[in-house]
């Protein structure tokens, strides 16, 4: 009985398909590492997984600065490989190299009203946080449709997201239901969120969003010296002036990072206790954190250096993954075109 | 000297490239015949010409009724051939069979703001005339971007349009200039309108827009009987009750059609004079118009019947034209992707 249950759950897991990815607008950092990369490196053993390097989506708010996107595509692929994402287990592909995704976006755009996009909470928040003024690029407004194309093109069922991305899943499933109703057949598959349990990692200054140009984040490629510098300048408790004073743990970025990265949480809890009581200096906690981060990032950085030095290999991995993905998504596109009766040449 | 001038103007003409087309949402009618089809049959001897059967654009306001589009694709191709558009001289292609057009649309959508689309007078008027309510499909709002993709994909320089379509040309050229500025190179070509001198042909009831379902238009495929019926029910002068009464020519659809279709305009002017003076009955003018229309449409209908009965040939023509067009537009897409720095696999 137990064995049968086990088999069932294994076959269920195999039937699940994960789609995830990153906008190619910068190198990946520790926020990505704890938020998604580690998870992906594990999930690839359990599920069929596709990771999309979303260069087209990156362009939706960088149309006038495309270099920010094009210069980071291989960086992101190297980041993936460095954390142990294995191209033999995970399909890594490039959005702009998969024409079927653009075609699906065009079909779906007829099924979603402008008002519906403008109501999307994720898009609303992102528009508010950017400096578009009244000039929101059309591509940006419609990126939920493009994302629905990405998800459905791979018949993905599980989408790793944070809370803030749940409206994107709902938008995708609305399109799936509309399309299936037009097709009078279950040609597209609804997806579910795989909610991340990890809270978003704050920037080292504890204030703004992580950004390389702000110098408030630690990249997977950061040098030993940069890591050291970043930890030393980390935001702690501004009222903790002398070692013997009691310190505050909440909002203290050093402890937030220790929680996220230290392997021994009992040890971290003891540190917190001591810090609150007084007698533990920021120099010491920072030293402990730095050692921990250096240990985690040293092998990642070294692997990354090897990968980034062989651009031809990165391109080959991306090209193979993109070709496989175009084959896969062409099948879905064919079904969608069929639903619209567009099958003259088939 | 004269000969040299002549040569120059010929070589200029050859350098021009025409893109035109129709939404595949219905069979073509007499309005198309005088408004565009006759012109295209002439232009193909003078210019390189591509005609796009715009099925994707047809879907932008028929997402929930795709059969209206899919069932009319071959009808439109048969209409083209019936009026003498020659697939050896004119490339006839299908929008949905050219993935590069969808891809170009995605790139351009990052260069056009939502506000800019909403200000487009053509789109504004069309939205007002349709019953979208507050649910304008995203695909419909962005169809000027899709049209810019169509035009630029073929490096078209001359676009046959009516006055009401001039904003679409301006929108296209804005995209061309933005893209060229990003590329720092003249990779896309600006286009000019080829303004039609023919006023829009009214419907037979003189009121609403021509539509097959309203029964107020004469199709290229209309039977002899249908043409006769349509002319007999045509709107004339409602106050012209007795033959001997003076009649009104303005707004009299029979005379509008005689102006558009009769080969002898002096004769039509004499008829008008007599009608205004009194003594010419609507039965007579309608008989003259019917004879004229029957004569024009008989060979068109017969040719059309031959073409529509060989669907495989129509599909082959469309497929060949679409393959040629995909080759052509792939080159432009490559240039555009290059402008955005996306050329890893080239």
Tab-separated table of C-alpha atoms in Angstrom, chain B residues 139-338:
chain	number	residue	atom	x	y	z
B	139	UNK	CA	-4.872	43.336	-29.634
B	140	UNK	CA	-7.215	45.932	-31.068
B	141	UNK	CA	-5.578	48.865	-29.266
B	142	UNK	CA	-2.175	47.766	-30.502
B	143	UNK	CA	-3.061	46.995	-34.095
B	144	UNK	CA	-1.287	50.154	-35.325
B	145	UNK	CA	1.912	48.572	-33.976
B	146	UNK	CA	1.118	45.335	-35.756
B	147	UNK	CA	0.467	47.306	-38.936
B	148	UNK	CA	3.809	49.066	-38.563
B	149	UNK	CA	5.373	45.614	-38.315
B	150	UNK	CA	3.649	44.572	-41.539
B	151	UNK	CA	4.760	47.673	-43.423
B	152	UNK	CA	8.358	47.709	-42.208
B	153	UNK	CA	8.808	43.952	-42.553
B	154	UNK	CA	8.574	44.393	-46.322
B	155	UNK	CA	10.473	47.696	-46.403
B	156	UNK	CA	7.348	49.060	-48.063
B	157	UNK	CA	7.555	52.683	-49.169
B	158	UNK	CA	4.097	53.279	-50.641
B	159	UNK	CA	0.930	52.413	-48.742
B	160	UNK	CA	-2.408	52.833	-50.541
B	161	UNK	CA	-4.762	54.401	-47.986
B	162	UNK	CA	-7.751	56.657	-47.559
B	163	UNK	CA	-7.536	59.937	-45.633
B	164	UNK	CA	-8.761	58.231	-42.491
B	165	UNK	CA	-5.733	55.953	-42.439
B	166	UNK	CA	-3.085	58.676	-42.510
B	167	UNK	CA	-2.495	58.472	-38.727
B	168	UNK	CA	-1.418	54.849	-39.223
B	169	UNK	CA	1.306	55.948	-41.625
B	170	UNK	CA	2.486	58.567	-39.140
B	171	UNK	CA	2.550	55.959	-36.347
B	172	UNK	CA	4.611	53.640	-38.521
B	173	UNK	CA	7.121	56.353	-39.365
B	174	UNK	CA	7.502	57.269	-35.692
B	175	UNK	CA	8.480	53.674	-34.981
B	176	UNK	CA	10.850	53.668	-37.954
B	177	UNK	CA	12.619	56.785	-36.675
B	178	UNK	CA	12.859	55.468	-33.092
B	179	UNK	CA	14.225	52.140	-34.234
B	180	UNK	CA	16.740	53.727	-36.573
B	181	UNK	CA	17.852	56.012	-33.772
B	182	UNK	CA	18.426	53.006	-31.478
B	183	UNK	CA	20.225	51.170	-34.286
B	184	UNK	CA	22.130	54.315	-35.242
B	185	UNK	CA	21.579	53.118	-38.777
B	186	UNK	CA	18.844	53.348	-41.411
B	187	UNK	CA	17.674	49.776	-40.995
B	188	UNK	CA	13.979	50.573	-41.475
B	189	UNK	CA	12.454	52.622	-44.288
B	190	UNK	CA	9.870	55.366	-43.879
B	191	UNK	CA	6.715	54.987	-45.943
B	192	UNK	CA	4.430	57.411	-47.755
B	193	UNK	CA	0.689	57.209	-48.323
B	194	UNK	CA	-0.603	56.557	-51.828
B	195	UNK	CA	-3.865	58.447	-51.352
B	196	UNK	CA	-6.879	57.057	-53.130
B	197	UNK	CA	-8.734	59.604	-55.280
B	198	UNK	CA	-11.882	57.488	-55.296
B	199	UNK	CA	-14.469	58.502	-52.694
B	200	UNK	CA	-15.751	55.697	-50.495
B	201	UNK	CA	-18.591	53.844	-52.245
B	202	UNK	CA	-21.812	54.020	-50.208
B	203	UNK	CA	-23.913	50.976	-49.411
B	204	UNK	CA	-26.982	50.292	-51.584
B	205	UNK	CA	-29.282	51.616	-48.836
B	206	UNK	CA	-27.234	54.811	-48.686
B	207	UNK	CA	-27.081	54.630	-44.928
B	208	UNK	CA	-25.024	52.141	-43.036
B	209	UNK	CA	-21.632	50.623	-43.782
B	210	UNK	CA	-21.608	47.900	-46.419
B	211	UNK	CA	-22.111	44.528	-44.840
B	212	UNK	CA	-23.165	41.192	-46.201
B	213	UNK	CA	-25.439	40.571	-43.240
B	214	UNK	CA	-27.186	43.937	-43.791
B	215	UNK	CA	-27.852	42.902	-47.405
B	216	UNK	CA	-26.742	46.345	-48.542
B	217	UNK	CA	-23.716	45.497	-50.638
B	218	UNK	CA	-22.909	43.734	-53.880
B	219	UNK	CA	-20.190	41.128	-53.514
B	220	UNK	CA	-17.781	40.144	-56.259
B	221	UNK	CA	-19.418	36.738	-55.985
B	222	UNK	CA	-23.018	38.029	-56.137
B	223	UNK	CA	-25.221	36.141	-58.589
B	224	UNK	CA	-26.971	37.845	-61.506
B	225	UNK	CA	-30.211	37.620	-59.537
B	226	UNK	CA	-28.690	39.145	-56.378
B	227	UNK	CA	-27.207	42.018	-58.360
B	228	UNK	CA	-30.583	42.663	-59.970
B	229	UNK	CA	-32.313	42.574	-56.592
B	230	UNK	CA	-29.711	44.862	-55.011
B	231	UNK	CA	-29.999	47.465	-57.770
B	232	UNK	CA	-33.815	47.364	-57.720
B	233	UNK	CA	-33.848	48.075	-53.981
B	234	UNK	CA	-31.270	50.853	-54.219
B	235	UNK	CA	-31.897	54.140	-52.470
B	236	UNK	CA	-32.754	56.940	-54.939
B	237	UNK	CA	-34.697	60.166	-54.347
B	238	UNK	CA	-37.629	59.436	-51.997
B	239	UNK	CA	-39.445	62.550	-53.266
B	240	UNK	CA	-39.227	61.497	-56.920
B	241	UNK	CA	-42.680	59.933	-57.089
B	242	UNK	CA	-43.670	60.338	-60.739
B	243	UNK	CA	-41.443	59.978	-63.790
B	244	UNK	CA	-42.244	63.493	-64.957
B	245	UNK	CA	-41.197	65.022	-61.567
B	246	UNK	CA	-37.740	66.572	-61.273
B	247	UNK	CA	-35.445	64.240	-59.310
B	248	UNK	CA	-32.452	64.774	-57.054
B	249	UNK	CA	-29.081	63.389	-58.076
B	250	UNK	CA	-27.152	64.169	-54.873
B	251	UNK	CA	-27.433	61.262	-52.451
B	252	UNK	CA	-29.091	59.170	-55.161
B	253	UNK	CA	-27.144	55.940	-54.882
B	254	UNK	CA	-27.972	54.852	-58.440
B	255	UNK	CA	-26.117	57.873	-59.808
B	256	UNK	CA	-23.275	57.461	-57.313
B	257	UNK	CA	-22.800	53.941	-58.632
B	258	UNK	CA	-23.141	55.068	-62.258
B	259	UNK	CA	-20.386	57.626	-61.591
B	260	UNK	CA	-18.214	54.898	-60.126
B	261	UNK	CA	-18.834	52.134	-62.655
B	262	UNK	CA	-20.183	53.403	-65.987
B	263	UNK	CA	-17.555	53.657	-68.679
B	264	UNK	CA	-19.162	56.693	-70.424
B	265	UNK	CA	-19.291	59.623	-68.022
B	266	UNK	CA	-20.747	61.988	-70.653
B	267	UNK	CA	-23.660	59.642	-70.969
B	268	UNK	CA	-24.061	59.570	-67.177
B	269	UNK	CA	-23.997	63.382	-67.092
B	270	UNK	CA	-26.755	63.502	-69.738
B	271	UNK	CA	-28.808	61.091	-67.635
B	272	UNK	CA	-28.305	63.259	-64.566
B	273	UNK	CA	-29.458	66.343	-66.481
B	274	UNK	CA	-32.591	64.579	-67.707
B	275	UNK	CA	-33.301	63.189	-64.193
B	276	UNK	CA	-33.054	66.649	-62.647
B	277	UNK	CA	-35.368	68.142	-65.292
B	278	UNK	CA	-37.948	65.396	-64.888
B	279	UNK	CA	-38.964	62.703	-67.304
B	280	UNK	CA	-36.494	59.994	-66.358
B	281	UNK	CA	-37.767	57.256	-64.091
B	282	UNK	CA	-35.833	55.293	-61.452
B	283	UNK	CA	-36.780	52.110	-63.278
B	284	UNK	CA	-34.787	53.285	-66.286
B	285	UNK	CA	-31.711	54.503	-64.371
B	286	UNK	CA	-31.673	51.265	-62.390
B	287	UNK	CA	-31.906	49.242	-65.579
B	288	UNK	CA	-28.913	51.118	-67.031
B	289	UNK	CA	-26.914	50.612	-63.816
B	290	UNK	CA	-27.838	46.949	-63.590
B	291	UNK	CA	-26.675	46.269	-67.145
B	292	UNK	CA	-23.409	48.027	-66.406
B	293	UNK	CA	-22.795	46.109	-63.167
B	294	UNK	CA	-23.805	42.772	-64.673
B	295	UNK	CA	-21.309	43.332	-67.462
B	296	UNK	CA	-18.485	44.193	-65.051
B	297	UNK	CA	-19.226	41.436	-62.560
B	298	UNK	CA	-20.030	38.540	-64.918
B	299	UNK	CA	-16.396	37.788	-65.858
B	300	UNK	CA	-15.211	38.513	-62.302
B	301	UNK	CA	-17.772	36.078	-60.875
B	302	UNK	CA	-16.934	33.425	-63.441
B	303	UNK	CA	-13.204	33.689	-62.766
B	304	UNK	CA	-13.911	33.653	-59.044
B	305	UNK	CA	-15.974	30.460	-59.343
B	306	UNK	CA	-13.112	28.717	-61.104
B	307	UNK	CA	-10.608	29.810	-58.457
B	308	UNK	CA	-12.753	29.048	-55.393
B	309	UNK	CA	-13.476	25.575	-56.720
B	310	UNK	CA	-9.763	24.732	-56.549
B	311	UNK	CA	-8.955	25.360	-52.874
B	312	UNK	CA	-5.669	23.465	-53.100
B	313	UNK	CA	-4.424	25.972	-55.673
B	314	UNK	CA	-5.467	28.934	-53.518
B	315	UNK	CA	-3.673	27.419	-50.533
B	316	UNK	CA	-0.576	26.828	-52.621
B	317	UNK	CA	-0.519	30.425	-53.846
B	318	UNK	CA	-0.933	31.709	-50.303
B	319	UNK	CA	1.669	29.351	-48.900
B	320	UNK	CA	4.276	30.230	-51.522
B	321	UNK	CA	3.644	33.942	-51.001
B	322	UNK	CA	3.840	33.533	-47.236
B	323	UNK	CA	7.118	31.622	-47.401
B	324	UNK	CA	8.646	34.300	-49.616
B	325	UNK	CA	7.329	36.953	-47.223
B	326	UNK	CA	8.705	35.168	-44.164
B	327	UNK	CA	12.131	35.063	-45.844
B	328	UNK	CA	11.934	38.773	-46.607
B	329	UNK	CA	10.683	39.843	-43.194
B	330	UNK	CA	13.141	37.570	-41.375
B	331	UNK	CA	15.909	39.751	-42.749
B	332	UNK	CA	14.293	42.858	-41.307
B	333	UNK	CA	13.676	41.060	-38.021
B	334	UNK	CA	17.349	40.133	-37.912
B	335	UNK	CA	18.291	43.809	-38.339
B	336	UNK	CA	15.842	44.864	-35.623
B	337	UNK	CA	17.125	42.219	-33.207
B	338	UNK	CA	20.640	43.396	-33.994
